[in-house]
Short mmCIF file of C-alpha atoms in Angstrom, two decimals:
data_model
loop_
_atom_site.label_atom_id
_atom_site.label_comp_id
_atom_site.label_asym_id
_atom_site.label_seq_id
_atom_site.Cartn_x
_atom_site.Cartn_y
_atom_site.Cartn_z
CA MET A 252 77.69 59.12 68.92
CA LEU A 253 75.82 56.39 67.65
CA ALA A 254 75.30 53.50 69.55
CA ARG A 255 77.13 50.16 69.16
CA THR A 256 74.04 48.46 67.13
CA VAL A 257 71.95 50.77 65.35
CA ARG A 258 68.62 50.49 63.09
CA ARG A 259 68.64 52.03 59.54
CA ARG A 260 65.39 54.57 60.67
CA ASP A 261 68.03 56.02 63.42
CA LEU A 262 70.73 56.56 60.91
CA LEU A 263 68.19 58.55 58.50
CA ARG A 264 66.64 60.44 61.49
CA SER A 265 70.54 61.32 62.47
CA GLY A 266 71.00 63.13 59.28
CA LEU A 267 72.26 60.90 57.22
CA ASP A 268 70.74 59.04 53.45
CA TRP A 269 71.23 55.94 51.82
CA ARG A 270 74.12 57.18 50.23
CA ASP A 271 75.85 57.78 53.14
CA ILE A 272 74.88 54.34 54.86
CA GLU A 273 76.35 52.76 51.76
CA GLN A 274 79.26 54.48 52.12
CA ARG A 275 80.05 53.44 55.77
CA LEU A 276 79.27 49.97 54.37
CA GLN A 277 81.95 50.26 51.90
CA THR A 278 84.26 51.82 54.00
CA GLY A 279 83.54 49.49 57.12
CA GLU A 280 82.84 52.08 59.71
CA LEU A 281 79.29 50.27 59.41
CA ILE A 282 78.49 46.33 59.08
CA ARG A 283 75.06 45.00 58.05
CA ILE A 284 73.97 42.43 60.62
CA ALA A 285 70.63 41.99 59.64
CA ARG A 286 67.95 43.68 57.33
CA GLY A 287 67.63 47.30 58.57
CA VAL A 288 70.33 46.72 61.44
CA TYR A 289 73.84 47.71 61.69
CA ARG A 290 76.68 47.75 64.03
CA LEU A 291 79.90 50.04 64.23
CA ALA A 292 83.08 48.35 63.22
CA THR A 293 85.36 47.09 65.80
CA GLU A 294 89.35 46.23 65.66
CA SER A 295 88.56 42.86 65.19
CA ASP A 296 86.73 42.86 61.78
CA PRO A 297 88.52 42.27 58.72
CA PRO A 298 90.49 45.10 57.13
CA VAL A 299 88.28 46.42 54.09
CA ALA A 300 89.05 46.18 50.41
CA VAL A 301 90.29 49.27 48.98
CA PRO A 302 89.69 49.79 45.01
CA GLY A 303 92.93 50.36 43.39
CA PRO A 304 96.08 48.43 42.77
CA GLU A 305 95.80 44.88 43.64
CA SER A 306 98.53 44.80 46.29
CA ALA A 307 98.00 46.41 49.42
CA PRO A 308 100.79 49.15 50.64
CA THR A 309 103.47 47.90 52.91
CA VAL A 310 102.98 50.28 55.96
CA PRO A 311 106.34 51.03 57.29
CA GLN A 312 107.53 50.40 60.48
CA HIS A 313 107.52 53.55 62.11
CA TRP A 314 104.16 54.02 61.14
CA LEU A 315 102.92 51.19 62.82
CA ALA A 316 105.38 51.99 66.12
CA LEU A 317 103.30 55.38 66.11
CA TYR A 318 100.07 53.73 65.57
CA ALA A 319 100.96 51.32 68.20
CA ARG A 320 101.24 54.44 70.50
CA THR A 321 97.98 55.87 70.16
CA GLU A 322 95.85 52.80 70.78
CA PRO A 323 92.92 52.63 70.93
CA TYR A 324 92.27 55.92 69.88
CA GLY A 325 94.50 56.90 66.68
CA ALA A 326 93.73 57.01 63.27
CA PHE A 327 95.37 58.08 60.18
CA ILE A 328 94.11 61.38 58.61
CA GLY A 329 95.39 63.68 55.81
CA GLN A 330 97.85 62.63 53.59
CA ALA A 331 98.75 59.42 55.22
CA SER A 332 94.95 58.36 54.80
CA ALA A 333 95.29 59.11 51.49
CA TRP A 334 98.26 57.13 50.75
CA LEU A 335 96.72 54.31 52.54
CA ARG A 336 93.53 54.35 50.29
CA ARG A 337 95.74 54.67 47.34
CA PHE A 338 94.01 57.78 45.98
CA ASP A 339 95.35 59.28 42.78
CA GLY A 340 97.93 61.70 43.56
CA PHE A 341 99.18 60.34 46.70
CA ASP A 342 99.32 56.39 46.17
CA ASP A 343 103.40 56.91 45.45
CA HIS A 344 104.44 59.77 47.84
CA LEU A 345 105.09 58.24 50.94
CA PRO A 346 103.99 61.14 53.59
CA ASP A 347 104.65 61.76 57.32
CA PRO A 348 102.45 59.35 59.39
CA GLU A 349 100.05 61.88 60.49
CA LEU A 350 97.28 60.70 62.97
CA ALA A 351 94.54 62.15 64.91
CA VAL A 352 94.05 61.42 68.49
CA PRO A 353 91.37 62.68 71.07
CA ARG A 354 92.64 65.57 73.40
CA HIS A 355 91.93 63.94 76.32
CA SER A 356 94.20 60.53 75.13
CA GLY A 357 97.19 62.42 76.77
CA VAL A 358 99.21 60.64 73.54
CA ARG A 359 101.60 63.51 72.46
CA ALA A 360 104.13 63.28 69.04
CA PRO A 361 105.42 65.78 66.56
CA THR A 362 102.86 64.23 63.70
CA LEU A 363 99.96 63.76 65.79
CA HIS A 364 97.09 65.62 65.59
CA ARG A 365 95.06 66.53 69.44
CA LEU A 366 91.45 66.77 68.32
CA THR A 367 88.28 67.32 70.42
CA THR A 368 86.31 65.55 67.64
CA MET A 369 87.71 62.57 66.12
CA PRO A 370 87.18 62.60 62.23
CA ALA A 371 84.89 59.75 60.93
CA HIS A 372 86.95 56.61 60.18
CA GLY A 373 87.04 52.97 59.37
CA LEU A 374 89.36 50.06 58.99
CA VAL A 375 91.87 49.84 55.78
CA HIS A 376 94.15 47.12 56.16
CA GLY A 377 93.13 46.58 59.61
CA LEU A 378 94.21 50.66 60.40
CA ARG A 379 92.03 52.88 61.70
CA THR A 380 91.54 55.75 58.82
CA ALA A 381 89.76 58.50 58.37
CA THR A 382 87.02 57.80 55.73
CA PRO A 383 87.35 59.08 52.35
CA ALA A 384 85.31 61.87 53.19
CA ALA A 385 86.97 63.24 56.00
CA THR A 386 90.30 62.46 54.28
CA LEU A 387 89.21 64.30 51.37
CA LEU A 388 87.97 67.14 53.78
CA GLY A 389 91.49 67.58 55.31
CA LEU A 390 93.63 66.77 52.76
CA GLY A 391 94.74 70.33 51.61
CA ASP A 392 96.19 71.45 55.08
CA ARG A 393 100.13 71.42 54.79
CA LEU A 394 100.03 70.15 51.15
CA LEU A 395 102.76 71.73 49.35
CA PRO A 396 103.27 71.68 45.39
CA ARG A 397 104.68 68.93 43.82
CA PRO A 398 104.07 66.33 41.09
CA GLY A 399 100.77 64.47 40.97
CA CYS A 400 102.96 60.94 40.27
CA ALA A 401 106.64 60.12 40.85
CA ALA A 402 106.51 59.82 36.70
CA SER A 403 106.01 63.49 36.52
CA ARG A 404 108.00 66.22 36.47
CA THR A 405 105.22 68.85 36.57
CA ALA A 406 104.61 70.36 39.81
CA LEU A 407 100.92 70.92 41.02
CA ASP A 408 99.20 73.36 43.52
CA PRO A 409 97.56 71.80 46.21
CA VAL A 410 94.07 72.16 44.98
CA ASP A 411 95.00 70.12 42.05
CA LEU A 412 96.46 67.41 44.07
CA VAL A 413 93.03 67.29 46.05
CA GLU A 414 91.28 67.21 42.73
CA LEU A 415 93.28 64.14 41.58
CA ALA A 416 92.31 62.41 45.13
CA THR A 417 88.49 63.56 44.80
CA GLU A 418 88.19 62.11 41.33
CA HIS A 419 89.57 59.10 42.35
CA ALA A 420 87.14 58.91 45.34
CA LEU A 421 84.14 59.48 43.34
CA ARG A 422 85.01 56.99 40.58
CA HIS A 423 85.40 54.34 42.92
CA ARG A 424 82.05 55.40 44.64
CA LEU A 425 83.74 55.75 47.98
CA THR A 426 81.86 59.14 48.40
CA THR A 427 79.35 61.54 46.51
CA VAL A 428 79.52 65.25 45.67
CA ARG A 429 76.34 65.75 47.88
CA ALA A 430 78.24 64.37 50.85
CA LEU A 431 81.75 66.15 50.20
CA ALA A 432 79.47 69.30 50.13
CA GLY A 433 77.49 68.54 53.00
CA ALA A 434 80.86 67.58 55.25
CA ILE A 435 82.07 71.01 53.82
CA ASP A 436 79.09 72.86 55.05
CA THR A 437 79.15 71.14 58.47
CA CYS A 438 83.20 71.83 59.19
CA ALA A 439 83.68 74.63 61.64
CA ARG A 440 87.34 74.47 60.87
CA ARG A 441 88.69 77.55 58.72
CA THR A 442 91.81 75.94 57.41
CA ALA A 443 93.17 74.92 54.11
CA GLY A 444 91.62 71.60 54.06
CA PRO A 445 87.95 72.63 53.58
CA ALA A 446 89.11 75.57 51.54
CA ALA A 447 90.80 73.23 48.75
CA LEU A 448 87.96 70.66 48.91
CA ARG A 449 85.25 73.74 47.98
CA ALA A 450 87.77 74.79 45.23
CA VAL A 451 87.61 71.38 43.57
CA LEU A 452 83.81 71.19 44.12
CA ARG A 453 83.60 74.39 42.05
CA ARG A 454 85.33 73.29 39.72
CA ARG A 455 83.26 70.36 38.41
CA PRO A 456 80.49 71.35 36.13
CA PHE A 457 76.93 70.47 37.60
CA ALA A 458 76.19 66.64 37.86
CA ALA A 459 79.34 65.99 35.47
CA PRO A 460 80.70 62.42 36.01
CA PRO A 461 83.87 61.26 37.59
CA THR A 462 86.82 61.11 35.24
CA GLU A 463 87.88 57.50 34.57
CA SER A 464 91.96 57.59 35.20
CA TYR A 465 94.39 59.97 36.74
CA LEU A 466 95.37 60.99 33.03
CA GLU A 467 92.12 62.02 32.21
CA THR A 468 91.85 64.23 35.40
CA ARG A 469 95.39 65.64 34.24
CA LEU A 470 94.35 66.39 30.70
CA LEU A 471 91.35 68.42 32.08
CA GLN A 472 93.57 69.89 34.43
CA VAL A 473 96.11 70.96 31.51
CA LEU A 474 93.18 72.24 29.50
CA ARG A 475 91.95 74.14 32.44
CA SER A 476 95.32 75.86 33.10
CA GLY A 477 95.51 76.97 29.07
CA GLY A 478 92.19 78.95 29.37
CA GLN A 479 90.10 76.16 27.31
CA PRO A 480 86.58 75.62 28.12
CA GLU A 481 85.52 72.68 30.26
CA PRO A 482 85.05 69.69 28.21
CA ASP A 483 81.90 67.53 28.52
CA ARG A 484 83.01 64.59 30.33
CA GLN A 485 81.77 60.62 29.29
CA VAL A 486 79.59 61.59 26.14
CA ALA A 487 77.81 59.22 24.02
CA ILE A 488 77.88 60.40 20.31
CA ARG A 489 75.20 59.02 18.46
CA ASP A 490 74.39 59.28 14.56
CA GLU A 491 71.97 60.98 12.89
CA HIS A 492 69.97 57.89 12.76
CA GLY A 493 70.31 57.82 17.00
CA CYS A 494 72.82 54.92 16.66
CA LEU A 495 75.41 54.85 19.26
CA VAL A 496 78.77 55.87 17.54
CA ALA A 497 81.10 55.94 20.56
CA ARG A 498 81.30 57.08 23.84
CA VAL A 499 84.37 59.53 24.23
CA ASP A 500 86.53 61.02 27.45
CA LEU A 501 86.03 64.33 26.76
CA LEU A 502 84.22 66.64 24.26
CA LEU A 503 84.95 70.29 23.06
CA ASP A 504 82.63 69.80 20.28
CA PRO A 505 83.82 68.93 17.60
CA VAL A 506 87.21 68.01 19.22
CA VAL A 507 87.16 64.50 20.73
CA LEU A 508 90.22 64.27 23.54
CA GLU A 509 91.69 61.13 24.61
CA ALA A 510 94.30 60.58 27.24
CA ASP A 511 95.92 57.40 26.39
CA GLY A 512 97.70 55.39 29.08
CA VAL A 513 100.53 53.11 28.46
CA ALA A 514 98.38 50.07 28.27
CA HIS A 515 95.71 51.61 26.48
CA HIS A 516 96.04 49.09 23.33
CA GLY A 517 95.66 45.75 24.33
CA GLY A 518 97.14 43.69 21.34
CA ALA A 519 95.84 43.78 17.59
CA GLU A 520 92.14 43.00 18.17
CA ALA A 521 92.18 45.99 20.87
CA LEU A 522 94.02 48.13 18.30
CA ALA A 523 91.54 47.37 15.18
CA ARG A 524 88.43 48.04 17.36
CA ASP A 525 90.35 51.65 18.33
CA ARG A 526 90.80 52.41 14.72
CA THR A 527 87.18 51.36 13.90
CA ARG A 528 85.82 53.87 16.53
CA THR A 529 88.06 56.73 15.39
CA ASN A 530 87.12 56.26 12.00
CA ARG A 531 83.24 56.23 12.93
CA LEU A 532 83.92 59.36 14.85
CA HIS A 533 85.74 61.08 12.00
CA ALA A 534 82.75 59.88 9.61
CA ALA A 535 80.34 61.26 12.22
CA GLY A 536 81.92 64.62 11.84
CA TYR A 537 84.29 64.66 14.78
CA VAL A 538 88.02 65.15 15.26
CA VAL A 539 89.91 62.82 17.47
CA LEU A 540 92.98 63.71 19.46
CA ALA A 541 94.45 61.29 21.97
CA PHE A 542 97.57 62.45 23.96
CA THR A 543 100.16 60.34 26.02
CA PHE A 544 101.13 60.57 29.57
CA ASP A 545 104.24 62.06 28.41
CA GLN A 546 102.54 64.88 26.19
CA ILE A 547 100.05 65.60 29.38
CA GLU A 548 102.69 65.58 31.76
CA HIS A 549 105.91 66.81 30.23
CA ARG A 550 104.85 68.87 26.99
CA PRO A 551 101.48 70.27 28.27
CA GLN A 552 101.97 73.55 25.92
CA GLU A 553 102.19 71.16 23.25
CA VAL A 554 98.53 69.68 24.08
CA LEU A 555 97.27 73.47 24.54
CA ASP A 556 98.76 74.35 21.23
CA THR A 557 97.36 71.52 19.44
CA VAL A 558 93.78 71.58 20.82
CA GLU A 559 93.94 75.39 20.14
CA ARG A 560 94.85 74.79 16.60
CA VAL A 561 92.42 72.12 15.93
CA ARG A 562 89.52 74.07 17.63
CA ALA A 563 90.17 77.00 15.40
CA ARG A 564 90.03 75.32 12.22
CA ALA A 565 86.87 73.28 13.29
CA ARG A 566 85.21 76.69 14.08
CA ALA A 567 86.47 78.39 10.51
CA ARG A 568 85.19 75.33 8.83
CA ARG A 569 81.92 75.26 10.56
CA ASP A 570 81.74 79.30 9.80
CA GLY A 571 82.62 79.02 6.38
#
């Protein structure tokens, strides 16, 4: 257990690296009080800003009542922590208020988990909440198949749901692949949580950047479910002179795949830029396919059939 005030060199000696320290600063677990000197957060500290929707979620009263019973020990974990942090796939599905308390606390309730070792936690909206890495590590436990968001009718398995949350956390720099892999390696629990996160990390190509949206992650999952190769992510395409043509979401050479959200186009000017970009990609020899939320979530087979037909024609032209 770290002292209330700790120096950077002591954090490094304990096995943390600079990325881990930055993560704890972002989540509010550590607070910088001078150069190279930190202290652990207390309940009097202001809540941590969480990337995602501008407005904080309205925490249900029964959550707050249960949380009050666990003072000063309890911390939200699992799906409750993912909901508070507005992780993709969990931001619009209100779960049971899962909390962890130390085994010696004597507090008991159906949704409380009495643990010998408490997960690392910080403050989110003034509530003790498991850190992003600790949340993802335990997220697969007791997770049943369900849609990724309220507007979807496609039931996703637990690993797909954990992947949505993981890509969200990586995108907002709340954690790193290295930190998550280390958390799995040091986890002694043989439960579904670490197994689901391990499966997510195995899916990711080496050094691949995070996806840039919920819908982009879902497009990857649809392609994967249909047996398509894993596309390259966030690719900078250049012409024969080395000039940048465009930076694309996903690339299955020579097919560019785009996930178009509802607010993808922001008026006539944005639409003109988008058309110019598409034309430049066509001129450079690429085929551009853009899929909407409705296609990805409600008609995934249509997406797969389109991609397969276009890739087959592109291969035929190339071979011919």
